[in-house]
C-alpha positions as YAML, in Angstrom:
chain: A
units: angstrom
residues:
- id: 1
  name: ALA
  ca: [-23.23, 207.90, -62.56]
- id: 2
  name: GLN
  ca: [-21.08, 211.28, -64.23]
- id: 3
  name: THR
  ca: [-25.08, 212.76, -65.54]
- id: 4
  name: LEU
  ca: [-26.00, 212.04, -62.16]
- id: 5
  name: ALA
  ca: [-22.91, 214.23, -60.80]
- id: 6
  name: ILE
  ca: [-23.54, 216.96, -63.49]
- id: 7
  name: ALA
  ca: [-27.74, 216.94, -62.94]
- id: 8
  name: HIS
  ca: [-25.95, 217.65, -59.31]
- id: 9
  name: ARG
  ca: [-24.12, 220.17, -59.55]
- id: 10
  name: ASP
  ca: [-26.44, 221.93, -61.64]
- id: 11
  name: ALA
  ca: [-28.92, 222.05, -59.72]
- id: 12
  name: ARG
  ca: [-27.13, 222.88, -56.42]
- id: 13
  name: ALA
  ca: [-25.78, 226.04, -58.92]
- id: 14
  name: ALA
  ca: [-29.69, 227.02, -59.28]
- id: 15
  name: TRP
  ca: [-30.75, 226.38, -56.12]
- id: 16
  name: ALA
  ca: [-27.65, 228.73, -54.74]
- id: 17
  name: ARG
  ca: [-29.18, 231.37, -57.49]
- id: 18
  name: SER
  ca: [-32.58, 230.95, -56.16]
- id: 19
  name: VAL
  ca: [-31.94, 231.35, -52.15]
- id: 20
  name: GLY
  ca: [-34.22, 234.26, -50.76]
- id: 21
  name: GLN
  ca: [-36.34, 234.10, -54.02]
- id: 22
  name: GLY
  ca: [-39.34, 231.73, -52.82]
- id: 23
  name: PRO
  ca: [-39.29, 228.11, -50.74]
- id: 24
  name: SER
  ca: [-35.89, 225.86, -50.58]
- id: 25
  name: GLU
  ca: [-35.60, 223.00, -52.98]
- id: 26
  name: ALA
  ca: [-32.49, 222.06, -51.51]
- id: 27
  name: THR
  ca: [-34.16, 218.86, -50.09]
- id: 28
  name: LYS
  ca: [-34.62, 217.36, -53.65]
- id: 29
  name: LEU
  ca: [-30.88, 217.31, -54.63]
- id: 30
  name: LEU
  ca: [-29.30, 214.08, -54.76]
- id: 31
  name: PRO
  ca: [-27.06, 213.39, -51.24]
- id: 32
  name: VAL
  ca: [-23.17, 212.66, -52.44]
- id: 33
  name: VAL
  ca: [-22.62, 210.15, -50.29]
- id: 34
  name: ARG
  ca: [-19.17, 208.29, -50.87]
- id: 35
  name: SER
  ca: [-16.33, 210.47, -52.66]
- id: 36
  name: ILE
  ca: [-13.13, 207.76, -54.00]
- id: 37
  name: SER
  ca: [-10.08, 209.51, -54.99]
- id: 38
  name: ARG
  ca: [-6.63, 207.91, -56.32]
- id: 39
  name: GLU
  ca: [-3.29, 208.25, -58.34]
- id: 40
  name: ASN
  ca: [-2.56, 207.09, -61.72]
- id: 41
  name: ARG
  ca: [0.07, 204.64, -61.44]
- id: 42
  name: SER
  ca: [0.37, 200.87, -61.20]
- id: 43
  name: GLY
  ca: [0.72, 198.67, -58.37]
- id: 44
  name: PRO
  ca: [-0.86, 198.82, -54.94]
- id: 45
  name: ILE
  ca: [-2.20, 203.06, -54.46]
- id: 46
  name: PRO
  ca: [-3.49, 205.13, -52.23]
- id: 47
  name: PHE
  ca: [-7.46, 205.42, -52.63]
- id: 48
  name: ALA
  ca: [-8.74, 208.72, -50.47]
- id: 49
  name: ILE
  ca: [-12.30, 207.51, -49.45]
- id: 50
  name: GLU
  ca: [-14.81, 209.53, -47.79]
- id: 51
  name: ASP
  ca: [-18.05, 207.82, -46.80]
- id: 52
  name: TYR
  ca: [-20.79, 209.89, -45.40]
- id: 53
  name: ARG
  ca: [-23.79, 207.82, -44.81]
- id: 54
  name: ILE
  ca: [-21.35, 205.83, -42.77]
- id: 55
  name: ALA
  ca: [-18.88, 208.18, -41.10]
- id: 56
  name: TYR
  ca: [-15.83, 206.46, -42.51]
- id: 57
  name: VAL
  ca: [-12.61, 208.33, -43.79]
- id: 58
  name: ASP
  ca: [-9.81, 206.78, -44.36]
- id: 59
  name: THR
  ca: [-6.31, 206.12, -47.18]
- id: 60
  name: VAL
  ca: [-6.45, 202.56, -48.05]
- id: 61
  name: TRP
  ca: [-3.49, 201.35, -49.90]
- id: 62
  name: ALA
  ca: [-4.88, 198.67, -52.60]
- id: 63
  name: ARG
  ca: [-4.21, 197.23, -56.48]
- id: 64
  name: ASN
  ca: [-7.90, 198.22, -57.28]
- id: 65
  name: LEU
  ca: [-11.12, 199.53, -56.53]
- id: 66
  name: SER
  ca: [-12.44, 196.26, -55.01]
- id: 67
  name: GLU
  ca: [-9.66, 195.89, -52.46]
- id: 68
  name: ALA
  ca: [-10.07, 199.66, -51.61]
- id: 69
  name: LEU
  ca: [-13.80, 199.37, -50.79]
- id: 70
  name: GLN
  ca: [-13.60, 195.81, -48.74]
- id: 71
  name: PRO
  ca: [-13.28, 197.81, -44.98]
- id: 72
  name: ILE
  ca: [-16.52, 199.97, -46.02]
- id: 73
  name: TRP
  ca: [-18.26, 196.76, -47.04]
- id: 74
  name: LEU
  ca: [-17.38, 195.26, -43.74]
- id: 75
  name: LEU
  ca: [-17.75, 197.93, -41.60]
- id: 76
  name: LYS
  ca: [-21.78, 198.60, -43.26]
- id: 77
  name: MET
  ca: [-22.02, 194.69, -43.04]
- id: 78
  name: SER
  ca: [-21.08, 195.02, -39.09]
- id: 79
  name: ARG
  ca: [-23.68, 197.79, -38.64]
- id: 80
  name: SER
  ca: [-26.63, 195.71, -40.72]
- id: 81
  name: PRO
  ca: [-29.65, 194.37, -38.53]
- id: 82
  name: SER
  ca: [-29.41, 191.20, -38.46]
...
């Protein structure tokens, strides 16, 4: 995942330098669809979650990442076609 993030950052920087110098390559960039941040401590901690694909932003108190992602999973399952 870190390799993809670095490649995305480098591609965006290259595109920004080339604006106005030819056709746009912005559509070839990997889109960022989810941002998750947390504090480093034990016990329940706040996870700040931004999911751009399903338009979800929240701060969730949880003990681990899978517990923090449960609201997103439920929301995504409710929007899936059956």
